[in-house]
Amino acid sequence: MVKANAYGAGTVDIAKHLVSNGVDSLAVAYASEGKQLRLAGIEVPIMVFYPQVDQFHTLIQAKLEPALYHPDHFARFDTEVKKASLSSYPIHLKCNTGLNRIGLSPSECLDVLTHKNNFPFEIKSIYSHLGATEEARPHKFTENQIERFLTLKEHATACFDTPPLFHLLNTSGVFNYPEYQFDMVRVGIGLNGYANHPEWDKKLKPIAELSTSIAQIHHVKKGESVGYNQGWIAPKDSQIAVLPIGHADGIARHFGNGKGMVWINGKKAPFVGNVCMDMLMVEVTDIDCKTNDRAVFFDTTHPASSLAKAGGTISYELLTGLSNRIERIVV
Ligand SMILES: *Cc1c(COP(=O)(O)O)cnc(C)c1O
């Protein structure tokens, strides 16, 4: 799963690395993401999980494999495939087993299979997505989803001489329900070193570090304020470090006012005041530091999941929200 800029890490670099390590197939959310990979010379199959009808043409031009998830998609995609004079075009069927986000119902899915010979498609895989894989077992909701998928799998298999691939699990699913890996798994956040559970996280290594350097240090007197709308009033004479990164870079305002923190020379420095668009301020009164010293938001010892939690969010949102203004350096 290399959608959303490979979870913020940089789609093309990560995709190339994965391909060189032998992954069979990549997946993205939207056609534009797949096209970007094709333009970068990636040739492995690329699944597109959330295509829109108006992207079908782009999909075909870029040789991307759509997940079709709406009964209307089949006739529409059929038209586009025929327009391009193609046949046996690879597609995937997305089935809704309870997440109630996107997908054909199991009966719609079987209906498609009954008519599959009318379409110029090769159904490469049938899959569903679980909505609560990180929650402790036993878990009734997840069991119901798995049950529905198993039933669908059985009926679907009977419709083929050579059955397609079946897949169900995301990262936490691989850890929590390894017996349901079927033919493929769809690992996203796990490739970045997180698995939504402290025990599973221990088995992974975060791949990314986010750091910047101190732009300026201020000494403020007790009672003086820092930042927009006087977000922070110094309770005592204090030292403040200004960092050149802000909410336009993806460090959202909800990290402000003491929720977020960075690590400077091994010590924790809390955000003070409101996060600005391009900068934020941290308190370093008791930290021995100077201009240009590194400030680390997350790395292998200070996981992004901890910073995310401090800001009331999850690693996914923090990582994928990091904007392109942040330079990605691949080591
Ligand atoms: C994003 C996504 C995944 C990857 O989930 P992680 O929790 O990041 O491993 C898997 N399947 C689908 C359908 C997705 O959209």
Coordinates of C-alpha atoms and ligand atoms in Angstrom, one line a residue:
M1 CA 0.0 0.0 0.0
V2 CA 1.7 3.1 -1.2
K3 CA -1.3 5.5 -1.2
A4 CA -1.1 9.0 0.3
N5 CA 2.5 9.5 -0.7
A6 CA 3.4 6.1 0.8
Y7 CA 2.0 7.3 4.1
G8 CA 4.0 10.5 3.8
A9 CA 7.3 8.9 3.1
G10 CA 7.4 9.5 -0.7
T11 CA 5.6 7.3 -3.1
V12 CA 8.1 6.8 -5.8
D13 CA 11.1 6.1 -3.6
I14 CA 9.2 3.7 -1.4
A15 CA 7.6 2.0 -4.4
K16 CA 10.9 1.5 -6.1
H17 CA 12.4 0.1 -2.9
L18 CA 9.4 -2.3 -2.5
V19 CA 9.7 -3.5 -6.1
S20 CA 13.4 -4.1 -5.7
N21 CA 12.5 -6.2 -2.7
G22 CA 10.2 -8.3 -4.8
V23 CA 6.6 -7.2 -4.0
D24 CA 4.2 -8.6 -6.5
S25 CA 1.9 -5.7 -6.7
L26 CA 1.4 -2.2 -5.4
A27 CA -1.9 -0.5 -4.4
V28 CA -3.0 3.1 -4.2
A29 CA -6.2 4.9 -3.5
Y30 CA -6.7 7.0 -6.6
A31 CA -5.8 6.8 -10.3
S32 CA -3.6 9.9 -10.1
E33 CA -1.4 8.2 -7.6
G34 CA -1.0 5.2 -9.9
K35 CA -0.3 7.4 -12.8
Q36 CA 2.5 9.0 -10.9
L37 CA 4.1 5.6 -10.3
R38 CA 3.8 4.7 -14.0
L39 CA 5.5 8.0 -15.0
A40 CA 8.3 7.1 -12.6
G41 CA 8.8 3.9 -14.5
I42 CA 7.2 1.4 -12.1
E43 CA 6.0 -1.6 -14.1
V44 CA 4.5 -4.0 -11.5
P45 CA 0.7 -4.3 -11.4
I46 CA -0.9 -1.4 -9.5
M47 CA -4.3 -1.7 -8.0
V48 CA -6.4 1.4 -7.5
F49 CA -8.8 0.9 -4.6
Y50 CA -11.1 3.9 -4.8
P51 CA -11.4 4.9 -8.5
Q52 CA -14.1 7.2 -9.7
V53 CA -16.0 6.7 -12.9
D54 CA -14.4 9.8 -14.5
Q55 CA -11.0 8.3 -13.9
F56 CA -11.6 5.1 -15.8
H57 CA -10.0 6.5 -18.9
T58 CA -6.9 7.6 -17.1
L59 CA -6.8 4.1 -15.4
I60 CA -6.7 2.3 -18.7
Q61 CA -4.1 4.7 -20.2
A62 CA -1.8 4.1 -17.3
K63 CA -2.4 0.4 -17.2
L64 CA -3.8 0.5 -13.7
E65 CA -6.1 -2.2 -12.2
P66 CA -9.2 -0.8 -10.7
A67 CA -11.2 -2.2 -7.8
L68 CA -14.8 -2.1 -9.0
Y69 CA -17.0 -1.5 -6.0
H70 CA -20.4 -0.3 -7.4
P71 CA -22.8 -2.2 -9.6
D72 CA -22.8 0.7 -12.1
H73 CA -19.0 0.4 -12.6
F74 CA -19.2 -2.7 -14.7
A75 CA -21.0 -1.3 -17.7
R76 CA -19.0 1.9 -17.5
F77 CA -15.7 0.2 -17.3
D78 CA -16.8 -2.2 -20.1
T79 CA -17.4 0.8 -22.4
E80 CA -13.9 2.3 -21.6
V81 CA -12.1 -1.0 -22.1
K82 CA -13.9 -1.6 -25.4
K83 CA -13.1 1.9 -26.5
A84 CA -9.5 1.1 -26.0
S85 CA -9.9 -2.1 -28.0
L86 CA -8.7 -4.2 -25.1
S87 CA -9.8 -7.5 -23.6
S88 CA -9.1 -9.5 -20.4
Y89 CA -8.5 -6.2 -18.6
P90 CA -7.4 -7.0 -15.0
I91 CA -9.9 -5.8 -12.3
H92 CA -10.5 -6.5 -8.7
L93 CA -13.8 -6.8 -6.9
K94 CA -14.3 -5.0 -3.6
C95 CA -16.9 -6.6 -1.4
N96 CA -18.5 -4.9 1.7
T97 CA -18.7 -7.2 4.6
G98 CA -19.7 -4.7 7.3
L99 CA -17.4 -1.7 7.2
N100 CA -20.1 0.0 5.2
R101 CA -17.8 2.3 3.4
I102 CA -17.3 1.1 -0.1
G103 CA -18.0 -2.2 -1.9
L104 CA -20.5 -4.5 -3.5
S105 CA -22.7 -6.5 -1.1
P106 CA -21.9 -10.2 -1.2
S107 CA -25.0 -10.8 -3.3
E108 CA -24.1 -8.1 -5.8
C109 CA -20.6 -9.6 -6.0
L110 CA -22.0 -13.0 -6.8
D111 CA -24.3 -11.5 -9.3
V112 CA -21.3 -9.9 -11.1
L113 CA -19.7 -13.3 -11.1
T114 CA -22.7 -14.9 -12.8
H115 CA -22.4 -12.4 -15.6
K116 CA -18.6 -12.2 -15.7
N117 CA -18.3 -13.8 -19.2
N118 CA -20.2 -10.8 -20.7
F119 CA -17.4 -8.5 -19.7
P120 CA -13.9 -8.1 -21.2
F121 CA -12.4 -8.3 -17.7
E122 CA -10.0 -10.7 -15.9
I123 CA -11.1 -10.8 -12.3
K124 CA -7.7 -11.0 -10.6
S125 CA -8.9 -10.8 -7.0
I126 CA -11.8 -10.5 -4.7
Y127 CA -11.3 -8.7 -1.4
S128 CA -12.9 -7.1 1.6
H129 CA -11.6 -4.8 4.3
L130 CA -11.9 -5.3 8.0
G131 CA -12.8 -2.3 10.2
A132 CA -11.4 -3.2 13.6
T133 CA -8.4 -5.5 13.2
E134 CA -6.4 -3.8 16.0
E135 CA -9.0 -4.5 18.6
A136 CA -8.5 -7.4 21.0
R137 CA -9.7 -10.9 20.1
P138 CA -12.3 -12.3 20.4
H139 CA -14.1 -9.6 18.5
K140 CA -17.7 -10.2 17.4
F141 CA -17.8 -7.5 14.7
T142 CA -14.6 -8.8 13.0
E143 CA -15.7 -12.4 13.3
N144 CA -18.9 -11.5 11.5
Q145 CA -16.9 -9.8 8.7
I146 CA -14.6 -12.8 8.3
E147 CA -17.6 -15.2 8.3
R148 CA -19.2 -13.2 5.5
F149 CA -16.0 -13.2 3.5
L150 CA -15.5 -16.9 4.0
T151 CA -19.0 -17.6 2.7
L152 CA -18.5 -15.3 -0.3
K153 CA -15.1 -16.9 -1.0
E154 CA -16.7 -20.3 -1.1
H155 CA -19.5 -19.3 -3.5
A156 CA -17.1 -17.2 -5.6
T157 CA -14.6 -19.9 -6.0
A158 CA -17.3 -22.2 -7.4
C159 CA -17.8 -19.7 -10.3
F160 CA -14.3 -20.1 -11.7
D161 CA -12.1 -22.8 -13.2
T162 CA -9.1 -21.0 -11.9
P163 CA -10.2 -19.0 -8.9
P164 CA -9.0 -15.4 -8.4
L165 CA -6.8 -14.3 -5.5
F166 CA -8.6 -13.5 -2.2
H167 CA -7.3 -11.0 0.3
L168 CA -8.6 -9.4 3.5
L169 CA -5.9 -8.1 5.9
N170 CA -4.3 -4.8 6.6
T171 CA -1.3 -4.4 8.9
S172 CA -3.1 -5.0 12.2
G173 CA -5.0 -7.9 10.6
V174 CA -1.7 -9.6 9.7
F175 CA -0.7 -9.5 13.3
N176 CA -4.1 -10.3 14.9
Y177 CA -5.6 -12.7 12.3
P178 CA -2.6 -14.4 10.6
E179 CA -4.8 -17.4 9.8
Y180 CA -6.8 -15.2 7.3
Q181 CA -3.9 -14.1 5.1
F182 CA -5.3 -16.0 2.1
D183 CA -3.4 -15.2 -1.1
M184 CA -2.2 -11.6 -0.4
V185 CA -2.1 -9.1 2.4
R186 CA -2.4 -5.3 2.1
V187 CA 0.3 -3.8 4.4
G188 CA 0.4 -0.1 4.6
I189 CA 1.3 1.5 8.0
G190 CA 3.3 -1.6 8.8
L191 CA 5.8 -0.8 6.1
N192 CA 6.4 2.5 7.9
G193 CA 7.0 0.7 11.2
Y194 CA 3.7 1.0 13.0
A195 CA 1.0 -1.6 13.7
N196 CA -1.5 0.2 16.0
H197 CA -0.6 -1.9 19.0
P198 CA 2.4 -1.5 21.4
E199 CA 3.3 -5.3 21.3
W200 CA 3.2 -5.5 17.5
D201 CA 5.0 -2.1 17.1
K202 CA 7.9 -3.8 19.0
K203 CA 8.4 -6.1 16.0
L204 CA 8.7 -3.3 13.6
K205 CA 11.1 -0.4 13.0
P206 CA 9.9 3.0 12.1
I207 CA 11.4 4.0 8.8
A208 CA 11.1 7.7 9.0
E209 CA 12.6 10.5 11.1
L210 CA 11.1 14.0 11.1
S211 CA 13.5 16.7 12.4
T212 CA 14.3 20.3 11.9
S213 CA 16.8 22.8 13.4
I214 CA 16.3 25.6 15.8
A215 CA 15.8 28.9 13.9
Q216 CA 16.0 31.2 16.8
I217 CA 16.1 31.2 20.6
H218 CA 14.2 33.9 22.7
H219 CA 14.4 34.7 26.4
V220 CA 11.1 35.8 27.6
K221 CA 10.3 37.4 31.0
K222 CA 7.6 36.1 33.3
G223 CA 4.2 37.3 32.1
E224 CA 5.3 37.9 28.5
S225 CA 3.4 36.1 25.8
V226 CA 4.5 33.8 22.9
G227 CA 2.8 33.5 19.5
Y228 CA -0.5 34.4 17.9
N229 CA -3.3 35.6 20.2
Q230 CA -0.9 35.3 23.2
G231 CA -1.3 31.6 23.1
W232 CA 1.2 31.1 25.9
I233 CA 2.1 33.4 28.8
A234 CA 5.4 32.6 30.5
P235 CA 4.8 31.5 34.1
K236 CA 8.4 32.3 34.8
D237 CA 11.4 33.7 33.0
S238 CA 11.8 31.2 30.1
Q239 CA 13.7 30.2 27.1
I240 CA 11.8 29.5 23.8
A241 CA 13.1 27.9 20.7
V242 CA 11.5 28.7 17.4
L243 CA 11.3 25.8 14.8
P244 CA 10.8 26.4 11.1
I245 CA 7.9 24.0 10.6
G246 CA 4.2 24.7 11.1
H247 CA 0.7 23.6 10.3
A248 CA 1.2 24.1 6.6
D249 CA 3.8 21.4 6.9
G250 CA 1.3 19.0 8.6
I251 CA 2.0 19.7 12.2
A252 CA -1.5 20.7 12.9
R253 CA -2.8 23.3 15.3
H254 CA -4.2 20.7 17.6
F255 CA -0.7 19.8 18.6
G256 CA -0.3 23.4 20.0
N257 CA -0.5 24.5 23.6
G258 CA 1.4 21.8 25.3
K259 CA 0.1 18.8 23.5
G260 CA 2.9 18.2 21.0
M261 CA 6.6 17.9 21.8
V262 CA 10.0 17.6 20.2
W263 CA 13.3 16.1 21.4
I264 CA 16.3 18.4 21.6
N265 CA 19.7 17.1 22.7
G266 CA 17.8 14.1 24.2
K267 CA 15.3 16.2 26.2
K268 CA 11.7 16.8 25.7
A269 CA 10.5 20.3 24.8
P270 CA 6.8 20.9 24.7
F271 CA 5.1 23.1 22.1
V272 CA 4.0 26.4 23.6
G273 CA 1.2 28.6 22.2
N274 CA -0.5 28.2 18.9
V275 CA 1.2 26.4 16.0
C276 CA 1.7 29.0 13.3
M277 CA 1.5 28.3 9.5
D278 CA 5.3 28.1 9.1
M279 CA 6.8 28.0 12.5
L280 CA 6.1 26.7 16.0
M281 CA 7.6 27.4 19.4
V282 CA 8.8 25.0 22.1
E283 CA 9.9 25.7 25.6
V284 CA 13.6 24.9 26.3
T285 CA 14.2 26.7 29.6
D286 CA 15.9 23.7 31.1
I287 CA 17.5 22.4 27.9
D288 CA 21.1 23.2 27.0
C289 CA 20.7 24.2 23.3
K290 CA 21.5 26.8 20.7
T291 CA 20.5 27.9 17.2
N292 CA 20.8 25.2 14.6
D293 CA 20.6 22.3 17.1
R294 CA 18.3 19.5 15.9
A295 CA 14.7 19.2 17.1
V296 CA 13.3 15.7 16.5
F297 CA 9.5 15.2 16.1
F298 CA 9.8 11.4 15.7
D299 CA 12.4 8.8 14.9
T300 CA 13.1 5.2 15.7
T301 CA 13.2 5.9 19.5
H302 CA 10.5 8.5 19.6
P303 CA 7.7 6.9 17.5
A304 CA 5.3 9.0 15.4
S305 CA 2.5 7.1 17.1
S306 CA 3.4 8.7 20.5
L307 CA 3.4 12.2 19.0
A308 CA 0.2 11.5 17.2
K309 CA -1.4 10.3 20.4
A310 CA -0.3 13.4 22.3
G311 CA -2.1 15.4 19.7
G312 CA -5.3 13.4 19.8
T313 CA -4.8 11.6 16.5
I314 CA -3.2 8.5 15.0
S315 CA 0.1 7.8 13.2
Y316 CA -1.8 7.5 9.9
E317 CA -3.0 11.1 10.0
L318 CA 0.2 12.6 11.3
L319 CA 2.4 10.8 8.6
T320 CA 0.1 11.3 5.6
G321 CA -0.5 14.9 6.5
L322 CA 3.2 15.9 6.2
S323 CA 3.2 18.3 3.3
N324 CA 5.5 18.4 0.3
R325 CA 7.3 21.4 1.7
I326 CA 9.1 19.0 4.0
E327 CA 12.2 17.7 2.2
R328 CA 12.3 13.9 2.0
I329 CA 15.9 12.6 2.3
V330 CA 16.2 8.9 1.5
V331 CA 19.1 7.2 3.3
Ligands
LIG1 C1 -5.1 1.7 3.2 C2 -5.6 0.4 3.1 C3 -4.9 -0.7 3.6 C4 -3.7 -0.6 4.4 O1 -4.0 -0.5 5.8 P1 -2.9 -0.4 6.9 O2 -3.7 -0.3 8.2 O3 -2.2 0.9 6.7 O4 -2.0 -1.6 6.8 C5 -5.4 -2.0 3.3 N1 -6.5 -2.2 2.6 C6 -7.3 -1.1 2.1 C7 -8.5 -1.4 1.3 C8 -6.8 0.2 2.3 O5 -7.5 1.2 1.8

